[in-house]
């Protein structure tokens, strides 16, 4: 339920009595734990689930993966949207509308909730709740700025109808970063330090102080790197400096109770106990007791999802990342023996989907050359060429490289007959639905990232080598190249690579390495012939096209981003 809807006044029987005794309003809401939960849940829903309501991939996590040099757009002949993203082009006039619209829905709900936050009497609950709301508002503005740069800024909830009708000003992204700094600085300052306890005190999926500190690190590194600044300014003229961020990350490292898991494979759902018995790659984990567990101690923040046994209007509450980034096959993605154990063409336990985000062959080549003995390669990437799977059977797939990521795609169990391992985990009957039954949480931040950010800020090899030691790799000295490679291998397909390329100033060069990559279009061997990656990045700096509908709704008040002025030149029509 939207917070704004809960803040309306209701009439009373006695027109002389102005006090509302039964309705929820800004003087008495929120007053109970249930009130707080409802208010905050409305913001979480818009922030993490909203964009999927449009049945699209228009969430920044997805966009950042597809725009990076580690993935092609992939999917099929009728899906030019995702292929366009990879090339910094567009396929639809209002592409990215959902990212924009649900972003501002989140901000509106967060603003409304923050306007009544002082009604929460319990100080600890109030500080935790306020921190969550500040985080989600900052996180949403951050994603909007990184996607579109110059976007409208809405500072607070409107207090009158007239205020609600005013078109907010389009503000330069660098200026909005000051407001992001305000929010995340306050969040990390006030949130209680609930030590990791298996998500007993704080429910799994809630924003914690430690998640806020991880976000602080990510945003600080992007701002200072991309804009070439030494500190991150706030609106009051002060600034967040490296020492503050370093202390925040050290706080997470020393005091959160979070830590690296001993086995890197146990971070990913394919190693769950119901799947592992049929998946040789992780079968040894059963006896060791190291199989995948939701809410493990390495996860700082994850998006939880619902399980549904069949397609429904609530599909956006299930893990649609697993569907969009699942392995594509013919026959409208109906089940076949590729997904079952024991066949010559088996890709078990990885499941059916739309085939977005095929792994770019330049990542494969770079990784094998730089770190040939890194076990994270096989833990992260499925090499389908090792099976007898014929690329020709993917007759409508494009940009198919025969390499597929293992981290995001949905995972099966019961030898491949059940569309989601969660069906076995819940003890449910039936095989589920390939579109609706995946409810594996999506990790946003984890402890390894915090170690690598701390290493980068302090040019300290020890945290970096702690990450390497987990997978049995030898220690290395701290160098820029070693740090950048470590982030690429450790965090592959987790949404950070695109922002890293941009803040390091190497995006144009890195993206160009995708040209010439081996792939299959409609089952026929070819290469990536697109050679305009560097030019498109240099023209846009990685900022995407503002949906035309938003410019039209503003009456022409909003201006299009640089590099997108010529619609015809920047439109991708597909294969």
Coordinates of C-alpha atoms in Angstrom, one line a residue:
X1 CA 0.0 0.0 0.0
X2 CA 1.4 3.4 -1.0
X3 CA 2.5 5.6 1.9
X4 CA 0.9 8.6 0.3
X5 CA -2.5 6.8 0.3
X6 CA -2.2 6.1 4.0
X7 CA -1.7 9.7 4.8
X8 CA -5.1 11.0 3.6
X9 CA -7.6 12.5 5.9
X10 CA -11.1 11.0 6.3
X11 CA -14.4 12.9 7.2
X12 CA -16.1 12.5 10.6
X13 CA -19.8 12.5 11.4
X14 CA -19.8 15.7 13.3
X15 CA -18.8 18.5 10.9
X16 CA -17.9 20.7 13.8
X17 CA -15.3 18.2 15.0
X18 CA -12.0 18.5 13.0
X19 CA -10.3 15.5 14.7
X20 CA -10.2 12.3 12.7
X21 CA -10.6 9.4 15.2
X22 CA -10.4 6.5 12.8
X23 CA -8.4 7.4 9.7
X24 CA -4.7 7.2 9.1
X25 CA -3.2 10.7 8.7
X26 CA 0.0 12.6 9.1
X27 CA -0.6 13.1 12.9
X28 CA -1.1 9.4 13.8
X29 CA 0.6 7.4 11.2
X30 CA 2.8 5.4 11.6
X31 CA 2.1 4.5 15.2
X32 CA 2.3 0.8 15.3
X33 CA 4.8 -1.9 14.1
X34 CA 2.2 -2.9 11.5
X35 CA 2.0 0.7 10.3
X36 CA 5.8 0.9 9.9
X37 CA 6.0 -2.4 8.0
X38 CA 3.2 -1.3 5.6
X39 CA 4.8 2.1 5.0
X40 CA 8.3 0.7 4.3
X41 CA 7.0 -2.3 2.3
X42 CA 5.5 0.2 -0.2
X43 CA 8.9 1.7 -0.9
X44 CA 10.6 -1.7 -1.2
X45 CA 8.0 -2.8 -3.7
X46 CA 8.5 0.1 -6.0
X47 CA 12.3 0.1 -5.6
X48 CA 13.1 -3.6 -6.2
X49 CA 10.0 -5.0 -7.9
X50 CA 8.3 -2.2 -9.7
X51 CA 10.1 -2.2 -13.1
X52 CA 9.2 -5.8 -13.7
X53 CA 5.5 -4.9 -13.8
X54 CA 6.1 -3.8 -17.4
X55 CA 7.6 -7.2 -18.3
X56 CA 10.9 -5.7 -19.3
X57 CA 14.5 -5.8 -18.3
X58 CA 14.5 -2.1 -17.4
X59 CA 16.2 -2.3 -14.0
X60 CA 19.6 -0.7 -13.6
X61 CA 21.2 -4.0 -12.5
X62 CA 20.2 -5.6 -15.9
X63 CA 21.1 -2.5 -17.9
X64 CA 24.6 -2.3 -16.3
X65 CA 25.2 -6.0 -17.1
X66 CA 24.2 -5.7 -20.7
X67 CA 26.0 -2.4 -21.3
X68 CA 29.3 -3.8 -19.9
X69 CA 32.0 -5.5 -21.9
X70 CA 31.2 -8.8 -20.3
X71 CA 27.8 -9.5 -22.0
X72 CA 26.2 -9.1 -25.4
X73 CA 22.5 -8.4 -25.6
X74 CA 21.6 -11.9 -26.8
X75 CA 18.0 -13.1 -26.7
X76 CA 16.1 -13.7 -30.0
X77 CA 15.2 -12.2 -33.3
X78 CA 12.2 -10.3 -31.9
X79 CA 14.2 -8.8 -29.0
X80 CA 16.2 -5.8 -30.3
X81 CA 15.7 -3.9 -27.0
X82 CA 18.4 -5.9 -25.3
X83 CA 20.8 -6.0 -28.3
X84 CA 20.4 -2.2 -28.6
X85 CA 21.4 -1.7 -24.9
X86 CA 24.7 -3.6 -25.5
X87 CA 25.5 -1.2 -28.4
X88 CA 24.4 2.0 -26.6
X89 CA 21.6 2.4 -29.0
X90 CA 17.8 2.2 -28.6
X91 CA 15.1 0.1 -30.3
X92 CA 11.9 1.7 -28.9
X93 CA 10.9 5.4 -28.6
X94 CA 10.2 5.0 -24.9
X95 CA 12.8 2.4 -24.0
X96 CA 13.8 2.6 -20.4
X97 CA 10.4 4.1 -19.4
X98 CA 9.9 1.6 -16.6
X99 CA 13.3 2.4 -15.0
X100 CA 12.3 6.1 -15.0
X101 CA 8.7 5.7 -13.9
X102 CA 9.2 3.3 -11.1
X103 CA 12.2 5.2 -10.0
X104 CA 10.1 8.3 -9.4
X105 CA 7.3 6.1 -7.8
X106 CA 10.0 4.9 -5.3
X107 CA 11.1 8.5 -4.6
X108 CA 7.6 9.7 -4.1
X109 CA 6.8 6.9 -1.6
X110 CA 10.1 7.4 0.2
X111 CA 9.5 11.2 0.4
X112 CA 6.0 10.6 1.8
X113 CA 7.3 8.1 4.4
X114 CA 10.1 10.3 5.5
X115 CA 7.7 13.2 6.0
X116 CA 6.1 11.3 8.9
X117 CA 9.1 9.4 10.2
X118 CA 9.2 11.3 13.5
X119 CA 5.8 9.7 14.4
X120 CA 7.7 6.5 15.2
X121 CA 8.1 6.7 18.9
X122 CA 10.7 3.9 19.4
X123 CA 14.1 5.6 18.7
X124 CA 15.8 2.4 17.5
X125 CA 13.0 1.5 15.1
X126 CA 12.8 5.1 13.9
X127 CA 16.5 5.2 13.1
X128 CA 16.5 1.8 11.3
X129 CA 13.4 2.7 9.3
X130 CA 14.7 6.1 8.4
X131 CA 18.0 4.6 7.3
X132 CA 16.2 2.1 5.0
X133 CA 14.1 4.9 3.5
X134 CA 17.1 7.2 3.0
X135 CA 19.0 4.3 1.4
X136 CA 16.3 3.5 -1.1
X137 CA 15.8 7.1 -2.1
X138 CA 19.6 7.5 -2.6
X139 CA 19.9 4.2 -4.3
X140 CA 17.1 5.1 -6.7
X141 CA 18.5 8.5 -7.5
X142 CA 21.9 6.9 -8.0
X143 CA 20.5 4.5 -10.6
X144 CA 18.6 7.2 -12.3
X145 CA 21.6 9.5 -12.6
X146 CA 23.9 6.7 -13.8
X147 CA 21.4 5.8 -16.4
X148 CA 20.2 9.2 -17.6
X149 CA 22.5 11.8 -16.0
X150 CA 20.2 14.9 -16.1
X151 CA 17.0 14.0 -14.4
X152 CA 14.2 15.7 -12.4
X153 CA 14.8 16.2 -8.7
X154 CA 12.0 15.9 -6.3
X155 CA 13.1 17.0 -2.8
X156 CA 10.1 16.3 -0.7
X157 CA 6.5 15.1 -0.7
X158 CA 4.1 17.8 -2.1
X159 CA 1.9 19.3 0.7
X160 CA -0.7 20.8 -1.6
X161 CA -2.5 19.9 -4.9
X162 CA -0.8 22.9 -6.5
X163 CA 2.7 21.6 -5.5
X164 CA 1.9 18.2 -6.9
X165 CA 1.1 19.7 -10.3
X166 CA 4.5 21.5 -10.6
X167 CA 6.8 19.9 -13.1
X168 CA 10.1 19.3 -11.2
X169 CA 13.2 20.8 -12.7
X170 CA 15.7 18.7 -14.6
X171 CA 18.9 18.8 -12.7
X172 CA 22.5 17.9 -13.7
X173 CA 23.5 14.5 -12.4
X174 CA 26.5 15.8 -10.6
X175 CA 24.3 18.1 -8.6
X176 CA 21.9 15.3 -7.6
X177 CA 24.9 13.4 -6.3
X178 CA 25.1 16.0 -3.5
X179 CA 21.6 14.9 -2.3
X180 CA 22.6 11.3 -2.6
X181 CA 25.6 12.0 -0.4
X182 CA 23.3 13.7 2.2
X183 CA 21.0 10.6 2.3
X184 CA 23.6 7.9 2.5
X185 CA 25.8 9.9 4.9
X186 CA 22.9 10.2 7.3
X187 CA 21.8 6.6 6.8
X188 CA 25.3 5.2 7.7
X189 CA 25.4 7.6 10.7
X190 CA 22.1 6.6 12.3
X191 CA 21.4 3.0 11.5
X192 CA 21.8 0.5 14.3
X193 CA 24.7 -1.9 14.0
X194 CA 22.8 -5.1 14.0
X195 CA 25.5 -7.8 13.8
X196 CA 24.8 -10.6 11.4
X197 CA 22.9 -13.3 13.2
X198 CA 21.4 -15.3 10.4
X199 CA 18.9 -12.5 9.8
X200 CA 17.0 -13.0 13.1
X201 CA 17.0 -9.4 14.3
X202 CA 16.7 -7.9 10.9
X203 CA 14.7 -9.9 8.3
X204 CA 16.6 -11.1 5.2
X205 CA 16.1 -8.6 2.4
X206 CA 16.0 -5.6 4.6
X207 CA 18.6 -2.8 4.2
X208 CA 21.1 -2.9 7.0
X209 CA 23.8 -0.5 8.2
X210 CA 26.3 -2.7 6.4
X211 CA 24.5 -2.6 3.1
X212 CA 24.4 1.2 3.4
X213 CA 28.1 1.3 4.0
X214 CA 28.7 -0.9 0.9
X215 CA 26.5 1.5 -1.2
X216 CA 28.5 4.4 0.3
X217 CA 31.7 2.8 -1.0
X218 CA 30.3 2.1 -4.5
X219 CA 28.9 5.6 -4.9
X220 CA 32.0 7.3 -3.6
X221 CA 34.3 5.4 -5.9
X222 CA 32.0 6.2 -8.9
X223 CA 31.6 9.9 -8.1
X224 CA 35.3 10.6 -7.4
X225 CA 36.5 8.4 -10.4
X226 CA 34.0 9.5 -13.0
X227 CA 34.1 13.2 -12.1
X228 CA 37.8 13.3 -11.3
X229 CA 37.2 14.6 -7.7
X230 CA 39.0 13.8 -4.5
X231 CA 35.9 14.0 -2.3
X232 CA 32.1 13.8 -2.6
X233 CA 30.3 17.1 -1.8
X234 CA 27.1 17.4 0.2
X235 CA 24.5 20.1 -0.1
X236 CA 25.7 22.0 3.0
X237 CA 29.2 22.6 1.5
X238 CA 30.9 19.8 3.5
X239 CA 32.1 16.6 1.8
X240 CA 32.5 12.9 2.2
X241 CA 36.2 12.1 2.0
X242 CA 38.2 9.0 1.5
X243 CA 38.9 8.6 5.2
X244 CA 35.2 8.6 6.1
X245 CA 34.4 6.0 3.5
X246 CA 37.4 3.9 4.4
X247 CA 36.3 3.9 8.1
X248 CA 32.8 2.9 7.0
X249 CA 34.0 0.0 5.0
X250 CA 36.3 -1.0 7.9
X251 CA 33.3 -0.9 10.2
X252 CA 31.6 -3.4 8.0
X253 CA 34.6 -5.6 7.7
X254 CA 35.3 -5.6 11.5
X255 CA 31.9 -5.3 13.1
X256 CA 29.2 -6.6 10.8
X257 CA 29.6 -10.3 11.5
X258 CA 29.5 -10.9 7.7
X259 CA 32.4 -12.7 6.1
X260 CA 33.5 -14.7 3.1
X261 CA 32.1 -18.2 2.7
X262 CA 34.8 -20.9 2.5
X263 CA 33.5 -22.2 -0.9
X264 CA 32.8 -19.7 -3.7
X265 CA 30.4 -22.0 -5.3
X266 CA 28.1 -21.9 -2.3
X267 CA 27.2 -18.3 -3.2
X268 CA 25.2 -19.5 -6.1
X269 CA 21.9 -21.3 -6.2
X270 CA 23.1 -24.1 -8.5
X271 CA 24.9 -25.6 -5.5
X272 CA 21.7 -26.1 -3.4
X273 CA 21.2 -29.5 -1.9
X274 CA 18.3 -30.5 -4.1
X275 CA 20.2 -29.8 -7.3
X276 CA 23.7 -30.8 -6.2
X277 CA 22.9 -34.5 -6.0
X278 CA 22.5 -34.6 -9.8
X279 CA 25.1 -32.0 -10.7
X280 CA 28.6 -33.5 -10.7
X281 CA 30.3 -30.1 -10.5
X282 CA 29.0 -29.5 -7.0
X283 CA 28.1 -33.0 -5.8
X284 CA 31.1 -32.9 -3.4
X285 CA 29.5 -30.1 -1.4
X286 CA 26.7 -32.4 -0.1
X287 CA 29.0 -34.3 2.2
X288 CA 30.9 -31.1 3.2
X289 CA 27.7 -29.4 4.2
X290 CA 28.6 -26.3 2.1
X291 CA 25.6 -26.2 -0.2
X292 CA 23.9 -22.9 -1.1
X293 CA 21.8 -21.3 1.6
X294 CA 19.7 -18.2 1.3
X295 CA 20.7 -15.4 3.6
X296 CA 24.2 -16.6 4.0
X297 CA 26.8 -14.5 5.9
X298 CA 28.4 -13.1 2.8
X299 CA 25.3 -11.4 1.5
X300 CA 24.8 -7.8 2.7
X301 CA 21.7 -7.1 0.7
X302 CA 19.6 -9.2 -1.6
X303 CA 16.2 -8.9 -3.2
X304 CA 13.8 -11.6 -2.1
X305 CA 11.2 -13.0 -4.4
X306 CA 7.9 -15.0 -4.2
X307 CA 7.3 -18.5 -5.5
X308 CA 4.3 -19.0 -7.9
X309 CA 3.3 -22.3 -9.4
X310 CA 1.8 -20.7 -12.5
X311 CA 1.8 -17.5 -14.5
X312 CA -0.2 -14.7 -12.9
X313 CA -0.5 -10.9 -12.7
X314 CA 1.9 -10.9 -9.8
X315 CA 4.8 -12.2 -12.0
X316 CA 6.9 -9.2 -11.1
X317 CA 7.2 -10.4 -7.5
X318 CA 9.0 -13.6 -8.7
X319 CA 12.6 -13.6 -9.9
X320 CA 12.3 -12.4 -13.4
X321 CA 16.1 -11.9 -13.7
X322 CA 16.3 -15.7 -13.8
X323 CA 13.8 -15.8 -16.7
X324 CA 15.3 -13.0 -18.8
X325 CA 18.9 -14.2 -18.3
X326 CA 18.0 -17.9 -18.6
X327 CA 19.2 -20.1 -21.5
X328 CA 17.2 -19.6 -24.7
X329 CA 15.8 -22.5 -26.6
X330 CA 13.2 -23.0 -29.4
X331 CA 9.6 -24.0 -29.2
X332 CA 8.6 -20.9 -27.1
X333 CA 11.0 -22.1 -24.4
X334 CA 9.1 -25.2 -23.7
X335 CA 10.8 -28.0 -21.8
X336 CA 13.1 -30.4 -23.6
X337 CA 15.9 -32.9 -22.8
X338 CA 18.6 -30.2 -22.8
X339 CA 17.6 -29.3 -19.2
X340 CA 17.5 -32.9 -17.9
X341 CA 20.3 -34.9 -16.4
X342 CA 22.1 -37.5 -18.4
X343 CA 21.5 -36.3 -22.0
X344 CA 24.3 -35.6 -24.4
X345 CA 23.1 -32.0 -24.7
X346 CA 22.3 -31.4 -21.0
X347 CA 22.8 -28.0 -19.5
X348 CA 21.4 -29.1 -16.2
X349 CA 20.8 -27.5 -13.7
X350 CA 20.4 -24.2 -15.6
X351 CA 16.9 -23.5 -16.8
X352 CA 14.8 -22.0 -19.6
X353 CA 14.6 -18.3 -20.3
X354 CA 14.8 -15.6 -22.9
X355 CA 18.5 -15.9 -23.5
X356 CA 19.5 -12.3 -22.6
X357 CA 23.1 -11.4 -21.6
X358 CA 25.1 -14.0 -23.4
X359 CA 28.7 -14.0 -22.2
X360 CA 31.0 -12.0 -24.4
X361 CA 33.9 -14.0 -25.7
X362 CA 36.4 -11.2 -24.9
X363 CA 35.7 -11.9 -21.2
X364 CA 36.4 -15.6 -21.7
X365 CA 39.7 -14.9 -23.5
X366 CA 40.8 -12.2 -21.0
X367 CA 40.1 -14.3 -18.0
X368 CA 41.7 -17.5 -19.3
X369 CA 44.8 -15.5 -20.3
X370 CA 45.2 -13.5 -17.1
X371 CA 44.1 -16.2 -14.5
X372 CA 44.1 -19.6 -16.2
X373 CA 43.8 -21.5 -12.9
X374 CA 41.0 -19.4 -11.4
X375 CA 38.2 -21.8 -10.2
X376 CA 35.8 -18.9 -10.3
X377 CA 35.7 -19.2 -14.1
X378 CA 33.9 -22.5 -14.0
X379 CA 31.9 -21.3 -11.0
X380 CA 30.6 -18.4 -13.0
X381 CA 30.4 -19.5 -16.6
X382 CA 28.8 -22.5 -18.3
X383 CA 30.7 -23.6 -21.4
X384 CA 28.0 -25.2 -23.5
X385 CA 30.4 -26.1 -26.2
X386 CA 31.7 -28.9 -23.9
X387 CA 28.4 -30.7 -24.4
X388 CA 27.1 -32.1 -27.7
X389 CA 24.6 -29.2 -27.9
X390 CA 24.3 -28.0 -31.5
X391 CA 24.3 -24.2 -31.8
X392 CA 22.1 -24.7 -34.9
X393 CA 19.2 -25.8 -32.7
X394 CA 18.9 -22.3 -31.3
X395 CA 17.3 -21.2 -34.5
X396 CA 15.9 -17.8 -33.4
X397 CA 18.7 -16.9 -30.9
X398 CA 21.1 -14.1 -31.8
X399 CA 24.5 -13.1 -30.3
X400 CA 24.7 -16.7 -28.9
X401 CA 28.3 -17.4 -27.8
X402 CA 27.7 -20.8 -26.2
X403 CA 28.9 -19.3 -23.0
X404 CA 26.3 -18.6 -20.3
X405 CA 26.6 -17.1 -16.9
X406 CA 25.7 -19.3 -13.9
X407 CA 24.9 -16.6 -11.3
X408 CA 21.6 -15.0 -12.4
X409 CA 19.9 -17.7 -14.5
X410 CA 17.2 -19.8 -12.8
X411 CA 18.1 -23.3 -11.5
X412 CA 16.3 -26.6 -11.7
X413 CA 16.2 -29.7 -9.5
X414 CA 14.8 -33.3 -9.5
X415 CA 17.1 -34.2 -12.4
X416 CA 15.8 -31.3 -14.4
X417 CA 12.1 -32.0 -14.3
X418 CA 11.2 -29.1 -11.9
X419 CA 11.6 -25.6 -13.2
X420 CA 12.9 -24.3 -9.9
X421 CA 14.9 -25.9 -7.1
X422 CA 12.6 -24.1 -4.7
X423 CA 9.8 -26.5 -5.5
X424 CA 11.9 -29.3 -3.9
X425 CA 13.0 -27.0 -1.1
X426 CA 9.3 -26.3 -0.2
X427 CA 8.3 -29.9 -0.6
X428 CA 5.7 -28.9 -3.2
X429 CA 4.1 -31.1 -5.8
X430 CA 4.2 -30.4 -9.5
X431 CA 7.0 -29.0 -11.7
X432 CA 6.1 -25.3 -11.5
X433 CA 6.3 -22.8 -14.3
X434 CA 9.4 -21.6 -16.1
X435 CA 8.2 -18.0 -15.9
X436 CA 6.9 -17.9 -12.4
X437 CA 8.5 -20.4 -10.1
X438 CA 12.1 -19.1 -9.7
X439 CA 12.3 -17.3 -6.4
X440 CA 16.1 -17.4 -5.7
X441 CA 17.1 -14.1 -4.1
X442 CA 19.3 -11.7 -6.2
X443 CA 22.4 -10.5 -4.4
X444 CA 23.0 -6.7 -4.6
X445 CA 26.0 -6.3 -2.3
X446 CA 28.2 -8.9 -0.7
X447 CA 31.2 -8.9 1.6
X448 CA 33.8 -9.6 -1.0
X449 CA 32.9 -6.4 -2.7
X450 CA 33.5 -4.5 0.5
X451 CA 37.0 -6.0 0.8
X452 CA 37.9 -5.1 -2.7
X453 CA 36.6 -1.5 -2.3
X454 CA 38.6 -1.1 0.9
X455 CA 41.7 -2.5 -0.9
X456 CA 41.2 0.0 -3.7
X457 CA 40.7 3.0 -1.5
X458 CA 43.8 2.2 0.6
X459 CA 46.0 0.6 -2.1
X460 CA 46.2 -2.3 0.3
X461 CA 46.8 -5.8 -1.1
X462 CA 45.7 -7.6 2.1
X463 CA 41.9 -7.5 1.5
X464 CA 42.4 -8.3 -2.2
X465 CA 44.5 -11.3 -1.3
X466 CA 41.9 -12.4 1.3
X467 CA 39.4 -12.7 -1.6
X468 CA 42.0 -14.6 -3.7
X469 CA 42.9 -16.9 -0.9
X470 CA 39.3 -18.1 -0.6
X471 CA 39.6 -19.7 -4.1
X472 CA 43.1 -21.0 -3.6
X473 CA 44.9 -18.4 -5.7
X474 CA 48.4 -17.0 -4.7
X475 CA 48.8 -13.6 -3.2
X476 CA 49.7 -10.7 -5.5
X477 CA 51.0 -7.2 -4.9
X478 CA 48.6 -4.3 -5.1
X479 CA 48.6 -2.8 -8.5
X480 CA 45.8 -1.0 -10.4
X481 CA 45.7 -3.9 -12.9
X482 CA 45.5 -6.6 -10.2
X483 CA 42.7 -4.8 -8.4
X484 CA 40.7 -4.2 -11.6
X485 CA 41.1 -7.8 -12.7
X486 CA 40.1 -9.1 -9.3
X487 CA 36.9 -7.1 -9.3
X488 CA 36.1 -8.4 -12.8
X489 CA 36.6 -12.0 -12.0
X490 CA 35.2 -12.0 -8.5
X491 CA 32.1 -9.9 -9.3
X492 CA 31.4 -11.1 -12.8
X493 CA 27.7 -10.6 -13.8
X494 CA 26.8 -8.9 -10.5
X495 CA 26.2 -5.5 -12.0
X496 CA 29.3 -3.6 -11.0
X497 CA 31.5 -3.9 -14.1
X498 CA 29.8 -1.2 -16.1
X499 CA 30.2 1.4 -13.4
X500 CA 33.8 0.3 -12.8
X501 CA 34.7 0.8 -16.5
X502 CA 33.2 4.3 -16.5
X503 CA 34.8 5.5 -13.2
X504 CA 38.2 4.1 -14.3
X505 CA 38.0 5.9 -17.6
X506 CA 38.6 2.8 -19.7
X507 CA 35.1 2.1 -21.0
X508 CA 35.6 3.0 -24.7
X509 CA 38.7 0.8 -25.0
X510 CA 37.2 -2.1 -23.1
X511 CA 33.8 -2.1 -24.9
X512 CA 35.6 -2.1 -28.3
X513 CA 37.1 -5.6 -27.5
X514 CA 33.6 -7.0 -28.0
X515 CA 33.9 -6.4 -31.8
X516 CA 35.0 -9.6 -33.6
X517 CA 33.8 -11.9 -30.8
X518 CA 32.6 -15.4 -32.1
X519 CA 28.9 -15.9 -31.9
X520 CA 25.9 -17.6 -33.6
X521 CA 22.9 -15.8 -35.2
X522 CA 20.0 -18.1 -36.0
X523 CA 22.3 -21.0 -35.6
X524 CA 24.9 -19.7 -38.1
X525 CA 28.5 -19.0 -37.0
X526 CA 29.5 -15.4 -37.3
X527 CA 31.2 -12.6 -35.4
X528 CA 30.2 -9.4 -33.7
X529 CA 30.5 -7.0 -36.5
X530 CA 29.4 -3.9 -34.7
X531 CA 32.4 -1.6 -34.3
X532 CA 31.0 1.6 -33.0
X533 CA 31.3 0.8 -29.3
X534 CA 34.0 3.4 -28.6
X535 CA 32.3 6.2 -30.6
X536 CA 28.9 5.6 -28.9
X537 CA 30.5 5.7 -25.5
X538 CA 32.5 8.8 -26.2
X539 CA 29.4 10.5 -27.5
X540 CA 27.2 9.6 -24.6
X541 CA 29.6 9.0 -21.7
X542 CA 27.5 5.9 -21.0
X543 CA 24.3 7.9 -20.2
X544 CA 21.2 6.5 -21.9
X545 CA 18.5 8.2 -23.9
X546 CA 15.7 9.9 -21.9
X547 CA 12.4 8.3 -22.9
X548 CA 10.6 10.6 -25.4
X549 CA 7.4 10.4 -23.5
X550 CA 9.1 12.2 -20.5
X551 CA 10.3 15.0 -22.7
X552 CA 6.9 15.4 -24.2
X553 CA 5.2 15.3 -20.8
X554 CA 7.4 18.1 -19.7
X555 CA 6.3 20.3 -22.6
X556 CA 9.8 20.3 -24.0
X557 CA 11.2 21.5 -20.7
X558 CA 13.5 18.5 -20.4
X559 CA 16.4 18.2 -22.8
X560 CA 17.7 15.0 -24.4
X561 CA 21.1 13.7 -23.4
X562 CA 24.2 14.3 -25.5
X563 CA 24.8 11.7 -28.1
X564 CA 21.1 11.0 -28.6
X565 CA 20.0 14.0 -30.6
X566 CA 19.8 12.1 -33.9
X567 CA 17.1 9.4 -33.4
X568 CA 17.6 7.8 -36.8
X569 CA 21.3 7.3 -36.4
X570 CA 21.1 5.8 -32.9
X571 CA 18.2 3.4 -33.4
X572 CA 18.9 -0.3 -33.7
X573 CA 16.4 -2.3 -35.7
X574 CA 17.5 -5.8 -34.8
X575 CA 18.9 -8.6 -36.9

